[in-house]
PDB file of C-alpha atoms in Angstrom:
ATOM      1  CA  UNK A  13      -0.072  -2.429  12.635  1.00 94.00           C
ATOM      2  CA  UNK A  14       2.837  -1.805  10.443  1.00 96.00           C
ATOM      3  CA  UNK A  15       3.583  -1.745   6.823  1.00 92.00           C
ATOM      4  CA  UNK A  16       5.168  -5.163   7.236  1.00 93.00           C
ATOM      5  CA  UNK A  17       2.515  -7.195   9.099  1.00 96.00           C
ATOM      6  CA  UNK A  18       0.016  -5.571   6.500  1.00 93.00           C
ATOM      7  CA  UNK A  19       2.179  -6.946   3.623  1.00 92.00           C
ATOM      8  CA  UNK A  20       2.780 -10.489   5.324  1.00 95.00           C
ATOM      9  CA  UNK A  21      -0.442 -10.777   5.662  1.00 95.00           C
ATOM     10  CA  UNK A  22      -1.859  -9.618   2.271  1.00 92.00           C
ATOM     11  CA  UNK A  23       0.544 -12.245   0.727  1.00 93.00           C
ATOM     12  CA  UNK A  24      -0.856 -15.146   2.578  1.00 96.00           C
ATOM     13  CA  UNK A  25      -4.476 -14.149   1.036  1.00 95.00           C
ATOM     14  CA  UNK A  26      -3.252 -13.369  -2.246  1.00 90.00           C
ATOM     15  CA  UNK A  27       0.510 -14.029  -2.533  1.00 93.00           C
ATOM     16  CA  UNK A  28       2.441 -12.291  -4.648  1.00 90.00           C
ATOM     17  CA  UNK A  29       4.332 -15.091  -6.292  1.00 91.00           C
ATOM     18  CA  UNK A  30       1.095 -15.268  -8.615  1.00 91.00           C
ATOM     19  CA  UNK A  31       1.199 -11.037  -9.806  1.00 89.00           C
ATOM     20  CA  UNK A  32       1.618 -10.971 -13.490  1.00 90.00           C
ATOM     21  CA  UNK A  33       4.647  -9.319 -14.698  1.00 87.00           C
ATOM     22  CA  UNK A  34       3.138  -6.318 -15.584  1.00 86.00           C
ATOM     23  CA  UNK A  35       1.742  -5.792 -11.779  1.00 84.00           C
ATOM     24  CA  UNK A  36       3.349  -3.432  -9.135  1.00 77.00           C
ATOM     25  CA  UNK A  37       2.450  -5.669  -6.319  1.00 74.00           C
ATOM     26  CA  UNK A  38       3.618  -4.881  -3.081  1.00 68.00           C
ATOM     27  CA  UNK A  39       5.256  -1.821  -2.481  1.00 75.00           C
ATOM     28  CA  UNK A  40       7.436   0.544  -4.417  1.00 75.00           C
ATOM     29  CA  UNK A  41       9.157   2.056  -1.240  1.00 76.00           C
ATOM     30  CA  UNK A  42       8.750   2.349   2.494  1.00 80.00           C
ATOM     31  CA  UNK A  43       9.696   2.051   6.036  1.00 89.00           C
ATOM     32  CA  UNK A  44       8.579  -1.417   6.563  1.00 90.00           C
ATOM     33  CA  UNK A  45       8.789  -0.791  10.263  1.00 95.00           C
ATOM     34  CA  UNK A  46       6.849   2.087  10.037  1.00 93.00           C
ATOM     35  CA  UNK A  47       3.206   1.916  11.623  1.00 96.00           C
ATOM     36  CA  UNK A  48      -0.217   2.688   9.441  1.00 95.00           C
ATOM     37  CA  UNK A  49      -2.589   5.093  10.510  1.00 94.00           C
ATOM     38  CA  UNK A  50      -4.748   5.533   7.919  1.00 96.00           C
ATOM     39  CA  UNK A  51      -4.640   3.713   4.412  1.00 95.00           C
ATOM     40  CA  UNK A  52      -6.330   4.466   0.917  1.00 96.00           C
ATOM     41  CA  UNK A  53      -6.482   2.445  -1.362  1.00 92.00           C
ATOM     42  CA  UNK A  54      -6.329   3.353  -5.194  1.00 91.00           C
ATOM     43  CA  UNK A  55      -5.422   1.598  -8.305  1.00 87.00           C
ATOM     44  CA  UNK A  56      -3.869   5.033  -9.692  1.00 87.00           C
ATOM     45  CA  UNK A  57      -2.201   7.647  -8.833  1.00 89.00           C
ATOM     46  CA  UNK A  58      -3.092  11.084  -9.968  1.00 95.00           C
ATOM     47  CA  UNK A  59      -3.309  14.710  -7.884  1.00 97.00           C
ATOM     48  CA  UNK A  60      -6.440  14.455  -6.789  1.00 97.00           C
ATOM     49  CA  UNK A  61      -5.644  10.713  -4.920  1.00 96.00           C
ATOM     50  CA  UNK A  62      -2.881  12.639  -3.734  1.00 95.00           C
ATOM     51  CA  UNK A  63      -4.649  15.478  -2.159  1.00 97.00           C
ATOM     52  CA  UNK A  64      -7.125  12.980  -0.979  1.00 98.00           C
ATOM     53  CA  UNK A  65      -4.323  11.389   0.981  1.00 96.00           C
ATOM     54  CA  UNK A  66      -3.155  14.666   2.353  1.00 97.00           C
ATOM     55  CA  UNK A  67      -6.122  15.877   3.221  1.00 98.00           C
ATOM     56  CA  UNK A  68      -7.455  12.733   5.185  1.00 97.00           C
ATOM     57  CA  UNK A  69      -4.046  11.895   6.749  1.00 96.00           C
ATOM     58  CA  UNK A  70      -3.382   8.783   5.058  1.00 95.00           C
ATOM     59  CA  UNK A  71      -0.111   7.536   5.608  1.00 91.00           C
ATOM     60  CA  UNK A  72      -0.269   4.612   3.124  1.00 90.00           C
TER      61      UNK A  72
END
């Protein structure tokens, strides 16, 4: 799958018209074309997500 089909369809279960303004929806920056291997999710960032990331080869 890539970054785009994810997004398309995350928006038809819970489009992104309805994000408050404070929300970073979506995301920040990307190669929509690229393809996702492995995703984690968190609601923060901090340097231990980060390592996290690295260390279990998450690309998104």
């Amino acid at each position: 799958m890539k970054i785009k089909e994810l997004l398309d369809t995350l928006d038809k279960i819970a489009p992104f018209f309805l994000q408050e303004s404070y929300d970073n929806s979506g995301i920040q920056f990307a190669d929509l074309d690229a393809p996702i291997t492995k995703i984690l999710l968190s609601l923060d960032i901090t340097q231990e997500i980060l390592d996290e990331a690295i260390e279990n080869k998450a690309n998104l």
